[in-house]
Amino acid sequence: MSLLFAALYYFATLVLLGGLAYRIRGYARTPAPLLIPTTPAPTTQTGVVLRMAREVMLFESLFKSNLWIWGLGVMFHAGLALVTLRHLRYFTEPVWGWVALVQPFGTYAGFLMLAGLAGLWGRRLLVERIRYISTPSDHLMLILLIAIAASGLMMRFVTHTDVVGVKSFFLGLLAFNFQPLPDDGVLYVHLGLVAALLIVFPFSKLLHAPGVFFSPSRNQVDNPREARHIAPWAAEMEK
Amino acid sequence: MAGPEITAPPYRVIPIVPALQPEAMAHSKPFVANEKINEAIGFPGKLAENWQETHDAIIAKMGELLKKYRSLKVYLDACVHCGACSDKCHYFIGTQDPKNMPVARQDLLRSVYRRYFTLPGKVAPALVGARDLTPEVLDEWYSYFNQCSECRRCSVFCPYGIDTAEITMAARELLDSVGYGQKYSNEIIGKVHRIGNNLGLPGPALEDTLQGLEEDVKEDTGVDVRFPVDVEGAEVLLITPSADFFAEPHIDSLIGYAKVFHAAGISWTLSTKASEAGNFGMFIGNYDQLRKIALRVREAALELGVKRIVVGECGHAWRVAYSFWNTLTGIGAGANDPFAVQLQKQLDHRYKQPTHICELTWDLIGQGALQFDKSKNDKYVITFHDSCNVARGSRMGDFMGGQFEIPRNIIRTVASHYVEMDEATIREKTFCCGGGGGLLTDDLLELRVKGALPRMEALKSVVDSDKVNFMATICAICKAQFTKVLPYYGFNRSMVGGVHQLVSNAIILGEK
């Protein structure tokens, strides 16, 4: 079983990193031939960085749209961020000081994450127009995340797994020095689902995470009269 | 128009999100362009007899577009179906057809993208909502991608900035590439190339019209306000939508521009070669056409030797001029092909190139070069409809949001009674008039009437509360659309007009 999970995690990491690199390279290499920032847009590069920061950290546009989706989205994403940071302790020895600081928030953030996910799924099931636009994969993605959060919280608050063993397993993976994984069903479920999440990331709507940084309507400077913006394939037409 | 009589949808008692009415607008389709129209602008005349040929051509073209447009590639991948955009489209609000929700409209194309270009769509199509391209899908595209006015309202609210306009443009480009184009837009593009403007008004007729205008204004004011055409060496070349030459109420704004130039002593000219600001190349998402139509302006500017290029009241035209002209033609700074360099040397760079007529008028007001008698507009209680392409696809002045403030400042300078409509329907959140993006055609009248609902609700509210009797706007399409649909909502069609119509009423001509 330990070997199986070791292989699974190497595979998942490769797919995640390779897949994301491939996607990001694709986005970066595809030209944006016209300036299409959604205006009013910043007129300087600094302004664009700030706009993007507000978009990524505060979900500014979503806030303008709908407070329910915004609130639930923030709960889930903030919860996930804290939980992920907390999990760094299983991959670092000694544990970094700031990760130790996050620890108490990170454990309870799991509930925040779960509540956000449940709310988002509720919307998807109950609001007619959101139900209309949902595909099976939209539901499955939420179920996957809910199962990850629930199995994680279970180990933290109910069945306690051998975290020292888990940590030595992952440190072993990082150092290519295999250590056994504690024999624990809930842990297997949790780790299996997380690996699945890593694997589907580059093939699914989770691409919204890198995608937002490449969105021309958000990352372009509004300066068309001052500087000429032209794609290589469009410049060919000038010759 | 044969068929059932069109009536406006009722105002919503509480403006909540309407219940879905699936397929409510599935019957809505504009006339298909005929062979002659399509071939004149370089598209295949009609759909191939053999479906497989059309199918393969579309998939190949989609692959090409995915390599050329980052917007398309990122937007097709990034959507998470969160629903932020789902209640933001005026066509959805007015028709309740769920396929008019921006996300659902995108999914009409995204489903095919997933099937042919992504791994999950290839192996498990049902799971991710992927589907094969079939003749029925193509017809669905034709119907619903001609129910989007490319107004970008959805993109304001999307957490990833996904702009349905970009998806619609790509879909129309795909349809055109296999001979399934829309008559209205493609016919107009042909006219621009053949005659010089969207309305097909030939040079001599234009000269005649303008001469008539000079006489009218003389009769009205006693002042010799000129409407010059093809005058070499004029300082300003005015590029304005051709509707300004004879449509009501557009023409009153043209008179306003002429009076501003006259009062400020700026020499100006129109061009018979580029007697059109509109650029329908954008509506059909075709870069070649977008560029060719824009290049007419550069050629006219070079021929006439003007120092400044000024654009009249037109929404998408200003987006194209402000955001795209520099890219397409080197009007602006930074191009290095010989013609653009020649143009750069010729233009006066103390001024923004191009300049919106509102920027020009507001600058002149700031310099104290124009005098007004505000009382001439006292009969009006005015509100301002932000035109979608100006609001969300362009700017005026030197600061973010100048496109909202400058027209309002002008109105407040020339008139005394000004009222804003509901915050949620103005500035960046403005609703499209319902006729933009190549949909201003009578074969789509039902869609246009229904799509105007959110704007009409906001207007009704200020009519009731503040006795508003004039809605000013700076777009030829908005003016034409409202003139047509206002009566369906019980309003007088003459309630709509241009900002420069108000300027025209109040400006004091002659010696100061």
PDB file of N, CA and C in Angstrom, chain B residues 85-127:
ATOM      1  N   CYS B  85     -22.446  35.598 -13.916  1.00  0.00           N
ATOM      2  CA  CYS B  85     -22.936  36.338 -15.082  1.00  0.00           C
ATOM      3  C   CYS B  85     -24.380  35.998 -15.416  1.00  0.00           C
ATOM      4  N   SER B  86     -24.924  34.956 -14.773  1.00  0.00           N
ATOM      5  CA  SER B  86     -26.133  34.330 -15.304  1.00  0.00           C
ATOM      6  C   SER B  86     -27.349  35.247 -15.343  1.00  0.00           C
ATOM      7  N   ASP B  87     -27.379  36.264 -14.490  1.00  0.00           N
ATOM      8  CA  ASP B  87     -28.552  37.156 -14.503  1.00  0.00           C
ATOM      9  C   ASP B  87     -28.199  38.555 -14.997  1.00  0.00           C
ATOM     10  N   LYS B  88     -27.073  38.693 -15.736  1.00  0.00           N
ATOM     11  CA  LYS B  88     -26.597  40.024 -16.085  1.00  0.00           C
ATOM     12  C   LYS B  88     -26.918  40.469 -17.505  1.00  0.00           C
ATOM     13  N   CYS B  89     -27.366  39.551 -18.351  1.00  0.00           N
ATOM     14  CA  CYS B  89     -27.571  39.906 -19.764  1.00  0.00           C
ATOM     15  C   CYS B  89     -28.976  40.458 -19.973  1.00  0.00           C
ATOM     16  N   HIS B  90     -29.048  41.586 -20.683  1.00  0.00           N
ATOM     17  CA  HIS B  90     -30.365  42.182 -20.952  1.00  0.00           C
ATOM     18  C   HIS B  90     -31.242  41.259 -21.792  1.00  0.00           C
ATOM     19  N   TYR B  91     -30.623  40.463 -22.660  1.00  0.00           N
ATOM     20  CA  TYR B  91     -31.450  39.561 -23.475  1.00  0.00           C
ATOM     21  C   TYR B  91     -32.017  38.428 -22.626  1.00  0.00           C
ATOM     22  N   PHE B  92     -31.249  37.982 -21.635  1.00  0.00           N
ATOM     23  CA  PHE B  92     -31.806  36.976 -20.730  1.00  0.00           C
ATOM     24  C   PHE B  92     -32.949  37.574 -19.914  1.00  0.00           C
ATOM     25  N   ILE B  93     -32.714  38.769 -19.370  1.00  0.00           N
ATOM     26  CA  ILE B  93     -33.744  39.390 -18.540  1.00  0.00           C
ATOM     27  C   ILE B  93     -35.023  39.612 -19.350  1.00  0.00           C
ATOM     28  N   GLY B  94     -34.847  40.027 -20.601  1.00  0.00           N
ATOM     29  CA  GLY B  94     -36.016  40.343 -21.421  1.00  0.00           C
ATOM     30  C   GLY B  94     -36.703  39.130 -22.027  1.00  0.00           C
ATOM     31  N   THR B  95     -35.945  38.031 -22.228  1.00  0.00           N
ATOM     32  CA  THR B  95     -36.546  36.873 -22.916  1.00  0.00           C
ATOM     33  C   THR B  95     -36.729  35.671 -22.000  1.00  0.00           C
ATOM     34  N   GLN B  96     -36.006  35.618 -20.902  1.00  0.00           N
ATOM     35  CA  GLN B  96     -36.036  34.495 -19.949  1.00  0.00           C
ATOM     36  C   GLN B  96     -35.548  33.185 -20.551  1.00  0.00           C
ATOM     37  N   ASP B  97     -34.998  33.256 -21.752  1.00  0.00           N
ATOM     38  CA  ASP B  97     -34.458  32.047 -22.368  1.00  0.00           C
ATOM     39  C   ASP B  97     -33.104  31.741 -21.715  1.00  0.00           C
ATOM     40  N   PRO B  98     -32.962  30.557 -21.077  1.00  0.00           N
ATOM     41  CA  PRO B  98     -31.713  30.279 -20.352  1.00  0.00           C
ATOM     42  C   PRO B  98     -30.475  30.306 -21.256  1.00  0.00           C
ATOM     43  N   LYS B  99     -30.645  30.041 -22.539  1.00  0.00           N
ATOM     44  CA  LYS B  99     -29.472  30.096 -23.424  1.00  0.00           C
ATOM     45  C   LYS B  99     -29.015  31.526 -23.667  1.00  0.00           C
ATOM     46  N   ASN B 100     -29.755  32.483 -23.189  1.00  0.00           N
ATOM     47  CA  ASN B 100     -29.295  33.863 -23.239  1.00  0.00           C
ATOM     48  C   ASN B 100     -28.570  34.273 -21.958  1.00  0.00           C
ATOM     49  N   MET B 101     -28.370  33.339 -21.029  1.00  0.00           N
ATOM     50  CA  MET B 101     -27.454  33.626 -19.922  1.00  0.00           C
ATOM     51  C   MET B 101     -26.046  33.570 -20.514  1.00  0.00           C
ATOM     52  N   PRO B 102     -25.191  34.552 -20.196  1.00  0.00           N
ATOM     53  CA  PRO B 102     -23.861  34.562 -20.829  1.00  0.00           C
ATOM     54  C   PRO B 102     -23.143  33.212 -20.741  1.00  0.00           C
ATOM     55  N   VAL B 103     -23.166  32.591 -19.582  1.00  0.00           N
ATOM     56  CA  VAL B 103     -22.441  31.328 -19.421  1.00  0.00           C
ATOM     57  C   VAL B 103     -23.038  30.259 -20.333  1.00  0.00           C
ATOM     58  N   ALA B 104     -24.362  30.235 -20.455  1.00  0.00           N
ATOM     59  CA  ALA B 104     -24.989  29.225 -21.305  1.00  0.00           C
ATOM     60  C   ALA B 104     -24.699  29.503 -22.773  1.00  0.00           C
ATOM     61  N   ARG B 105     -24.661  30.782 -23.124  1.00  0.00           N
ATOM     62  CA  ARG B 105     -24.322  31.145 -24.499  1.00  0.00           C
ATOM     63  C   ARG B 105     -22.905  30.661 -24.813  1.00  0.00           C
ATOM     64  N   GLN B 106     -21.963  30.942 -23.882  1.00  0.00           N
ATOM     65  CA  GLN B 106     -20.586  30.475 -24.091  1.00  0.00           C
ATOM     66  C   GLN B 106     -20.537  28.962 -24.210  1.00  0.00           C
ATOM     67  N   ASP B 107     -21.343  28.284 -23.391  1.00  0.00           N
ATOM     68  CA  ASP B 107     -21.301  26.823 -23.382  1.00  0.00           C
ATOM     69  C   ASP B 107     -21.741  26.216 -24.712  1.00  0.00           C
ATOM     70  N   LEU B 108     -22.521  26.960 -25.500  1.00  0.00           N
ATOM     71  CA  LEU B 108     -22.895  26.453 -26.819  1.00  0.00           C
ATOM     72  C   LEU B 108     -21.634  26.201 -27.640  1.00  0.00           C
ATOM     73  N   LEU B 109     -20.647  27.068 -27.472  1.00  0.00           N
ATOM     74  CA  LEU B 109     -19.383  26.885 -28.178  1.00  0.00           C
ATOM     75  C   LEU B 109     -18.412  26.028 -27.359  1.00  0.00           C
ATOM     76  N   ARG B 110     -18.412  26.262 -26.047  1.00  0.00           N
ATOM     77  CA  ARG B 110     -17.477  25.562 -25.170  1.00  0.00           C
ATOM     78  C   ARG B 110     -17.692  24.049 -25.238  1.00  0.00           C
ATOM     79  N   SER B 111     -18.946  23.622 -25.359  1.00  0.00           N
ATOM     80  CA  SER B 111     -19.238  22.187 -25.415  1.00  0.00           C
ATOM     81  C   SER B 111     -18.538  21.542 -26.613  1.00  0.00           C
ATOM     82  N   VAL B 112     -18.499  22.259 -27.719  1.00  0.00           N
ATOM     83  CA  VAL B 112     -17.838  21.723 -28.908  1.00  0.00           C
ATOM     84  C   VAL B 112     -16.318  21.785 -28.741  1.00  0.00           C
ATOM     85  N   TYR B 113     -15.841  22.889 -28.166  1.00  0.00           N
ATOM     86  CA  TYR B 113     -14.405  22.999 -27.874  1.00  0.00           C
ATOM     87  C   TYR B 113     -13.952  21.817 -27.012  1.00  0.00           C
ATOM     88  N   ARG B 114     -14.710  21.517 -25.975  1.00  0.00           N
ATOM     89  CA  ARG B 114     -14.317  20.429 -25.070  1.00  0.00           C
ATOM     90  C   ARG B 114     -14.267  19.099 -25.805  1.00  0.00           C
ATOM     91  N   ARG B 115     -15.221  18.880 -26.685  1.00  0.00           N
ATOM     92  CA  ARG B 115     -15.312  17.593 -27.383  1.00  0.00           C
ATOM     93  C   ARG B 115     -14.109  17.350 -28.283  1.00  0.00           C
ATOM     94  N   TYR B 116     -13.638  18.410 -28.935  1.00  0.00           N
ATOM     95  CA  TYR B 116     -12.604  18.223 -29.955  1.00  0.00           C
ATOM     96  C   TYR B 116     -11.211  18.640 -29.493  1.00  0.00           C
ATOM     97  N   PHE B 117     -11.129  19.425 -28.424  1.00  0.00           N
ATOM     98  CA  PHE B 117      -9.815  19.966 -28.068  1.00  0.00           C
ATOM     99  C   PHE B 117      -9.365  19.665 -26.644  1.00  0.00           C
ATOM    100  N   THR B 118     -10.166  18.959 -25.849  1.00  0.00           N
ATOM    101  CA  THR B 118      -9.717  18.645 -24.495  1.00  0.00           C
ATOM    102  C   THR B 118      -9.822  17.140 -24.233  1.00  0.00           C
ATOM    103  N   LEU B 119      -8.955  16.644 -23.365  1.00  0.00           N
ATOM    104  CA  LEU B 119      -8.916  15.219 -23.066  1.00  0.00           C
ATOM    105  C   LEU B 119     -10.215  14.713 -22.422  1.00  0.00           C
ATOM    106  N   PRO B 120     -10.714  15.373 -21.372  1.00  0.00           N
ATOM    107  CA  PRO B 120     -11.955  14.859 -20.766  1.00  0.00           C
ATOM    108  C   PRO B 120     -13.116  14.849 -21.763  1.00  0.00           C
ATOM    109  N   GLY B 121     -13.173  15.842 -22.614  1.00  0.00           N
ATOM    110  CA  GLY B 121     -14.252  15.905 -23.596  1.00  0.00           C
ATOM    111  C   GLY B 121     -14.151  14.796 -24.621  1.00  0.00           C
ATOM    112  N   LYS B 122     -12.919  14.360 -24.892  1.00  0.00           N
ATOM    113  CA  LYS B 122     -12.727  13.274 -25.857  1.00  0.00           C
ATOM    114  C   LYS B 122     -13.097  11.930 -25.247  1.00  0.00           C
ATOM    115  N   VAL B 123     -12.725  11.735 -23.955  1.00  0.00           N
ATOM    116  CA  VAL B 123     -12.975  10.410 -23.359  1.00  0.00           C
ATOM    117  C   VAL B 123     -14.321  10.309 -22.634  1.00  0.00           C
ATOM    118  N   ALA B 124     -14.777  11.400 -22.028  1.00  0.00           N
ATOM    119  CA  ALA B 124     -16.039  11.317 -21.278  1.00  0.00           C
ATOM    120  C   ALA B 124     -16.899  12.545 -21.550  1.00  0.00           C
ATOM    121  N   PRO B 125     -17.381  12.679 -22.777  1.00  0.00           N
ATOM    122  CA  PRO B 125     -18.091  13.909 -23.153  1.00  0.00           C
ATOM    123  C   PRO B 125     -19.288  14.226 -22.251  1.00  0.00           C
ATOM    124  N   ALA B 126     -20.058  13.212 -21.880  1.00  0.00           N
ATOM    125  CA  ALA B 126     -21.281  13.484 -21.115  1.00  0.00           C
ATOM    126  C   ALA B 126     -20.943  14.093 -19.756  1.00  0.00           C
ATOM    127  N   LEU B 127     -19.822  13.670 -19.202  1.00  0.00           N
ATOM    128  CA  LEU B 127     -19.419  14.120 -17.875  1.00  0.00           C
ATOM    129  C   LEU B 127     -19.147  15.624 -17.837  1.00  0.00           C
TER     130      LEU B 127
END
